[in-house]
PDB file of C-alpha atoms in Angstrom:
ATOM      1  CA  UNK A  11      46.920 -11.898 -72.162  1.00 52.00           C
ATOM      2  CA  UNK A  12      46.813  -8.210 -73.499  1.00 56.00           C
ATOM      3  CA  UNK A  13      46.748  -5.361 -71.494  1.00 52.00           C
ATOM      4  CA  UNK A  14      44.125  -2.538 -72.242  1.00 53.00           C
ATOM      5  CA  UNK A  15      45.736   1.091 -72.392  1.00 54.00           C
ATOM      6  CA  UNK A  16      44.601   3.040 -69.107  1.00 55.00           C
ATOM      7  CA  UNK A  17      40.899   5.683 -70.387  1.00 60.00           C
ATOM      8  CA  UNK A  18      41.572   9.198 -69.095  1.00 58.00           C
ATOM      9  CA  UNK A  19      38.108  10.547 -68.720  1.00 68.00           C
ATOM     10  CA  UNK A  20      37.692  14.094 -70.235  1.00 76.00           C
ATOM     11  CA  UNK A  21      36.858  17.142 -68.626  1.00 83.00           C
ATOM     12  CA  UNK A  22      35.345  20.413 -70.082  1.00 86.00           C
ATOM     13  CA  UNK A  23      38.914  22.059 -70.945  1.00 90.00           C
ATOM     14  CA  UNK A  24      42.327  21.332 -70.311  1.00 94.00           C
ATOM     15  CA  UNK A  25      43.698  17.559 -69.764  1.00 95.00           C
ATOM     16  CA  UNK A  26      43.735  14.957 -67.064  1.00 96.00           C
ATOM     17  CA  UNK A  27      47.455  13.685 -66.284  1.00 97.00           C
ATOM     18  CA  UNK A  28      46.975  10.355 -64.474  1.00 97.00           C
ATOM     19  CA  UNK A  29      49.131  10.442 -61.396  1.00 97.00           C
ATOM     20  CA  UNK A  30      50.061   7.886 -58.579  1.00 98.00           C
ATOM     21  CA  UNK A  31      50.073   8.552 -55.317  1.00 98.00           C
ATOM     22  CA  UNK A  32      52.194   5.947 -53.566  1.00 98.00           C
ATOM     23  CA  UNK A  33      51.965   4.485 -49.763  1.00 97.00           C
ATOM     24  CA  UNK A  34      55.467   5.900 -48.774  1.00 96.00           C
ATOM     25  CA  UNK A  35      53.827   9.874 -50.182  1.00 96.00           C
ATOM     26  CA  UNK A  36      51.492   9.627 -46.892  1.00 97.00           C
ATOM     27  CA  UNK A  37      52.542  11.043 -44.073  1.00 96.00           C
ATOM     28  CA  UNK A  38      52.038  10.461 -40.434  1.00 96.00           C
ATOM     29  CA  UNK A  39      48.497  10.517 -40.305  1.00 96.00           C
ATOM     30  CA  UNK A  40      47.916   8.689 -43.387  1.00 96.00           C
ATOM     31  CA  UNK A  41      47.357  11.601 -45.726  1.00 97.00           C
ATOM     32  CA  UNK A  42      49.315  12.705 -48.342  1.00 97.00           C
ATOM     33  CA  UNK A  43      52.256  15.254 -47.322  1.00 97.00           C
ATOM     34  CA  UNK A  44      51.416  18.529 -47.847  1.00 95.00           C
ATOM     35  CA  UNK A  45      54.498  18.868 -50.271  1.00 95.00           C
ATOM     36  CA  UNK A  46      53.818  15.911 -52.409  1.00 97.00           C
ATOM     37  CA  UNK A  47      50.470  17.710 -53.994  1.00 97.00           C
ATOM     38  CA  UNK A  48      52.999  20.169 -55.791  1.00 95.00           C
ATOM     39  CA  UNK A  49      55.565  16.940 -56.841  1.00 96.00           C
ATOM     40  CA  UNK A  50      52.429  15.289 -58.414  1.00 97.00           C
ATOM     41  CA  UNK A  51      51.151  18.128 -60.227  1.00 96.00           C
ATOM     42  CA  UNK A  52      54.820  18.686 -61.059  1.00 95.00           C
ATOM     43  CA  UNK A  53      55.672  15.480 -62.535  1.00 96.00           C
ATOM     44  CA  UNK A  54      52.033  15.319 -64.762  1.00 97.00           C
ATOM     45  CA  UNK A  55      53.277  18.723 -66.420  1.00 95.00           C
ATOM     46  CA  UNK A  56      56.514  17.560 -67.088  1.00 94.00           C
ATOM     47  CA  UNK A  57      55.040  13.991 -68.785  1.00 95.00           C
ATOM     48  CA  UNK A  58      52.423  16.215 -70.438  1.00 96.00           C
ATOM     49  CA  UNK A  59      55.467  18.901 -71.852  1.00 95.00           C
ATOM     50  CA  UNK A  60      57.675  15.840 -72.526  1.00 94.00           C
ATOM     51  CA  UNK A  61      55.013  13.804 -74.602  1.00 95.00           C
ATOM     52  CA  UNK A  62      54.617  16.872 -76.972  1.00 95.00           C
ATOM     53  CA  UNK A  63      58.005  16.986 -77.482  1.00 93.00           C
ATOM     54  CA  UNK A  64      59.833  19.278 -74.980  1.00 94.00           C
ATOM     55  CA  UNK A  65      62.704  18.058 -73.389  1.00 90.00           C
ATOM     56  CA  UNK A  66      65.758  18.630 -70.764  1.00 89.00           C
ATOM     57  CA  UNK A  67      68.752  16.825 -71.051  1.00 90.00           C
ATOM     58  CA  UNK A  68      70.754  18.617 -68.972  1.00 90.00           C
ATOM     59  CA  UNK A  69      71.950  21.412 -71.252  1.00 92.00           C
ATOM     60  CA  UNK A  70      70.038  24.805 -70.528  1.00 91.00           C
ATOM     61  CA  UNK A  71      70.867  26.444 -73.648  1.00 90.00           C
ATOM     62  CA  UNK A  72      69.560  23.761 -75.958  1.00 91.00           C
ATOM     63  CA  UNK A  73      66.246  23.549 -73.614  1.00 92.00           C
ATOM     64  CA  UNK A  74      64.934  26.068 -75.507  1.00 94.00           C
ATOM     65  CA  UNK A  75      61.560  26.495 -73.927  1.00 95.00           C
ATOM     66  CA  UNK A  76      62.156  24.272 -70.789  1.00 95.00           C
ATOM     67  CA  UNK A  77      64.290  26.962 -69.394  1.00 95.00           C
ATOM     68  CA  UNK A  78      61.478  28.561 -67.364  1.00 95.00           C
ATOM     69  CA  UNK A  79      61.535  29.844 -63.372  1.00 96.00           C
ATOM     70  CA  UNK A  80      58.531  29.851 -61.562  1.00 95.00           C
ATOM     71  CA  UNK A  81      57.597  33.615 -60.138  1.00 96.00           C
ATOM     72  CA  UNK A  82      54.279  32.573 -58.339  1.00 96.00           C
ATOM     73  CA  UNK A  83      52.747  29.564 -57.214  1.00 96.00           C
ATOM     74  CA  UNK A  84      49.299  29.261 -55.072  1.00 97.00           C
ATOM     75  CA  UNK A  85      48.447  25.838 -53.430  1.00 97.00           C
ATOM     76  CA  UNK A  86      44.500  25.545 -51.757  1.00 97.00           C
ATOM     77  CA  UNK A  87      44.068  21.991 -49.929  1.00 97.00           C
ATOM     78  CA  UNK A  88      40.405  20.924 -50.415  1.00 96.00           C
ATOM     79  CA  UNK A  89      40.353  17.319 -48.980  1.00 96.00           C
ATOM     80  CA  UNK A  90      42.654  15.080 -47.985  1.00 97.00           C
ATOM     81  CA  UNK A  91      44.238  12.162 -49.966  1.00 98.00           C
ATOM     82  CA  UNK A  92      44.099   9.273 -47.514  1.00 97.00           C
ATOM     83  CA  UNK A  93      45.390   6.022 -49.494  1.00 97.00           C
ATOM     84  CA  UNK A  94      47.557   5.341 -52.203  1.00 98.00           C
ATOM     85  CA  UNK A  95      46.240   4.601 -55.806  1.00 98.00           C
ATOM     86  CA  UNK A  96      45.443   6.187 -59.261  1.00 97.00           C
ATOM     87  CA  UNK A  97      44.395  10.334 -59.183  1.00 98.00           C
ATOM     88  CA  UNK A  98      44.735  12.411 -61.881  1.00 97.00           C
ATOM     89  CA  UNK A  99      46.410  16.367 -62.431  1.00 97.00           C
ATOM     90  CA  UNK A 100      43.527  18.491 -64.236  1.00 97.00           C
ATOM     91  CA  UNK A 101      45.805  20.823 -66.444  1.00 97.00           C
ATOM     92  CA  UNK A 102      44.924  23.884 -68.025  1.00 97.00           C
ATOM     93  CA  UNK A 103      46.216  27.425 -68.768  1.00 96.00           C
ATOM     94  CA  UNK A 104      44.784  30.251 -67.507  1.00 95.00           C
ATOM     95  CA  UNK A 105      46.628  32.836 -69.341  1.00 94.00           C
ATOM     96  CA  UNK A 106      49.929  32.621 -71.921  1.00 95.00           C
ATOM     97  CA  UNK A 107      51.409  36.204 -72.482  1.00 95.00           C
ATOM     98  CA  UNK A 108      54.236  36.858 -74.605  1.00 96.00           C
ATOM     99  CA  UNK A 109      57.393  35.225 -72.110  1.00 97.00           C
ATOM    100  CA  UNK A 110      54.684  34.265 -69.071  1.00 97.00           C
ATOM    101  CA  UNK A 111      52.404  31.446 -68.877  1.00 95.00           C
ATOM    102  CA  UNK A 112      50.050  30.732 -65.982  1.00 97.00           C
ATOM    103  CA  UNK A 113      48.635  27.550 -65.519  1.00 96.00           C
ATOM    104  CA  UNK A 114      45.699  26.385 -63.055  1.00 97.00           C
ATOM    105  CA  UNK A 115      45.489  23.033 -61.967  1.00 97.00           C
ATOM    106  CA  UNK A 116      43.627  20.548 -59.461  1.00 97.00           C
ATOM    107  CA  UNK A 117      44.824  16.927 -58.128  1.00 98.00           C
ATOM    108  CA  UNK A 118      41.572  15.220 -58.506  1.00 97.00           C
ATOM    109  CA  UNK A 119      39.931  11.918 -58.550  1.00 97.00           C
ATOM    110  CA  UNK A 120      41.207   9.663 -61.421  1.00 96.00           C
ATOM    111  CA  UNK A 121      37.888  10.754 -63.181  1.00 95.00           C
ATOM    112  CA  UNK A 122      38.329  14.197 -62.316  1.00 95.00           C
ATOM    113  CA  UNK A 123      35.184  14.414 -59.897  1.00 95.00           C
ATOM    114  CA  UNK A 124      36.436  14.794 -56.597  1.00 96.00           C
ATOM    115  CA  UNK A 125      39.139  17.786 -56.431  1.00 97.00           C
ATOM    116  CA  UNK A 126      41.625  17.530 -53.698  1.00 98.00           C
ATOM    117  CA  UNK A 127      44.133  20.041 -54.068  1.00 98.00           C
ATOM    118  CA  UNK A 128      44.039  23.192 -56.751  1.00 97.00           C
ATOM    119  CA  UNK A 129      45.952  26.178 -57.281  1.00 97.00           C
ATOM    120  CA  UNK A 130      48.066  27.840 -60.428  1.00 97.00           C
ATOM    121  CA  UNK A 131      51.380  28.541 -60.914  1.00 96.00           C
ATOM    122  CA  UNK A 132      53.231  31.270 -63.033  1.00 97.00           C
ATOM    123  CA  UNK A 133      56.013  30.281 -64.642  1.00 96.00           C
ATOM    124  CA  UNK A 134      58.646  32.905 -67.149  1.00 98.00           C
ATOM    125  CA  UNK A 135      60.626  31.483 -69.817  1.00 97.00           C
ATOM    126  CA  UNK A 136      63.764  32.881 -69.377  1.00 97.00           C
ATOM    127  CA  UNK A 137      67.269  32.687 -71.682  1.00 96.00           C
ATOM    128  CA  UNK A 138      69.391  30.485 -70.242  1.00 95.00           C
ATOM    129  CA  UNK A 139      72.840  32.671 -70.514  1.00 95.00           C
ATOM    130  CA  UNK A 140      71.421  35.809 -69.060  1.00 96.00           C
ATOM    131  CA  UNK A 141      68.680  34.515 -67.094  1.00 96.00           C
ATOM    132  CA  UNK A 142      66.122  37.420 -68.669  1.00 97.00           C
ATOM    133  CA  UNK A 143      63.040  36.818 -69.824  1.00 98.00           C
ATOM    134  CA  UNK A 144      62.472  35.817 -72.675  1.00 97.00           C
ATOM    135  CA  UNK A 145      59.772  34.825 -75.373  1.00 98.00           C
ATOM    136  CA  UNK A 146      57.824  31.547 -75.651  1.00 97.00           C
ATOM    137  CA  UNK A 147      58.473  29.774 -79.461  1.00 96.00           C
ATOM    138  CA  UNK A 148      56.205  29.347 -81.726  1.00 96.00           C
ATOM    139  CA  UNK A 149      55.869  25.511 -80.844  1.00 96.00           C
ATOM    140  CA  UNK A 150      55.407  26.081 -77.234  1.00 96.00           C
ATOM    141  CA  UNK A 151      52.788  28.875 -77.800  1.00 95.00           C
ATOM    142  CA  UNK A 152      50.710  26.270 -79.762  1.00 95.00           C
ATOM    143  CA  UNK A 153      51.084  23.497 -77.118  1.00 95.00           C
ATOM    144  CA  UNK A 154      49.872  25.810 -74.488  1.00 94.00           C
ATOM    145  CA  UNK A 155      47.200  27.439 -76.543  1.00 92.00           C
ATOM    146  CA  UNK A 156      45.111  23.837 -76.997  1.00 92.00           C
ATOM    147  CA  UNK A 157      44.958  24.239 -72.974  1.00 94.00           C
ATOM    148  CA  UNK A 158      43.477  27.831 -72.461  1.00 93.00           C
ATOM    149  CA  UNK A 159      40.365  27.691 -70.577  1.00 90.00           C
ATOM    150  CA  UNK A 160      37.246  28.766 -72.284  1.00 87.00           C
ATOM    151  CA  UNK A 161      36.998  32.329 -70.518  1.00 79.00           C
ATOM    152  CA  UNK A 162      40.675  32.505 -71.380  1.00 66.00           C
ATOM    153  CA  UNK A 163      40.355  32.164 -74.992  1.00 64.00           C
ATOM    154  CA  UNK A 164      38.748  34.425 -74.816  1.00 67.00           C
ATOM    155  CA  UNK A 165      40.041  36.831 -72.685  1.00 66.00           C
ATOM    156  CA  UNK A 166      43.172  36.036 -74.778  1.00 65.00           C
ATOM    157  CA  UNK A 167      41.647  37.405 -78.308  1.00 67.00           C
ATOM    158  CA  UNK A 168      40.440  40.820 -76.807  1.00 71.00           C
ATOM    159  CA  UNK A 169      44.042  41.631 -75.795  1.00 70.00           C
ATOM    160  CA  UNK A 170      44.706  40.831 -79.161  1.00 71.00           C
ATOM    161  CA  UNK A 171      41.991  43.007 -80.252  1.00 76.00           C
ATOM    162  CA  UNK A 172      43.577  45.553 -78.192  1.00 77.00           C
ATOM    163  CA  UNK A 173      47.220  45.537 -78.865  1.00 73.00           C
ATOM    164  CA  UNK A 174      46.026  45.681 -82.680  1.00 78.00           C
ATOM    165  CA  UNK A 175      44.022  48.388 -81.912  1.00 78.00           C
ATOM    166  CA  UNK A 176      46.840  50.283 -80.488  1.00 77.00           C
ATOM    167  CA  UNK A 177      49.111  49.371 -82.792  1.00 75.00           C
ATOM    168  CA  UNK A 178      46.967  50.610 -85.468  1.00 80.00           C
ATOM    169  CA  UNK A 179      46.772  53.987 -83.506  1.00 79.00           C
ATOM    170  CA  UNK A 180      49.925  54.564 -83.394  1.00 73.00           C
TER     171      UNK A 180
END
């Protein structure tokens, strides 16, 4: 018997993260806790970061571009979860400045139709002896790029137009 790999349906930009939302994640009412939407969104970034080669073993100042702090985060509920099974993070990044990034996501439908949950979240890389921030590699700036959003591409190259514009003032 052979197993066939799980499809992950595309969307438009971004990626879909197949998640699992588990019986003991619902709450009281049957729904899925409020503060499991966050762990699931959570969990796809990290297998999404970790698969491209970014990792965390426990040693901040070799984690390189893992040693990030979250500075905002915005949650909208949409419609409830209401049984365990297969769903699916939409990931994407709305905007990646020089030691910021902001990414939007949405729990979703395993086929990304139906969105459930969506928000963004603003994370700063910062260096792990002085806890400043600092900026993104090279690597990491090239991971994130593939996920900008259409508008944010480009959005993206007319601050780039800008700053070269100023620079070339100066």
């Amino acid at each position: 018997m052979s197993v066939e790999p799980r499809q992950v349906p595309t969307v438009p930009y971004g990626e879909l993260v197949p998640v699992t939302v588990h019986f003991d994640d619902l709450d009281a009412l049957g729904m899925l806790h409020n503060s499991r939407y966050p762990l699931l969104v959570e969990r796809a970034w990290a297998e999404y970061w970790h698969g491209r080669g970014f990792r965390f073993d426990g040693d901040w100042v070799a984690a390189g571009d893992m040693c990030n702090v979250i500075k905002e985060m915005r949650l909208s509920y949409e419609r409830p979860v209401t049984r365990p099974g297969r769903y699916a993070a939409h990931l994407w990044v709305e905007r990646l400045g020089r030691t910021g990034l902001t990414y939007g996501f949405r729990l979703c439908s395993a086929d990304g139709a139906q969105t459930h949950a969506q928000g963004h979240r603003v994370l700063v890389r910062v260096d792990a002896r002085t806890l400043r921030p600092t900026p993104w590699s090279d690597h990491a700036r090239a991971v994130a790029a593939d996920l900008l959003r259409p508008a944010a591409v480009e959005a993206e190259r007319e601050a780039e137009r800008e700053a070269e514009a100023e620079r070339d003032a100066a």
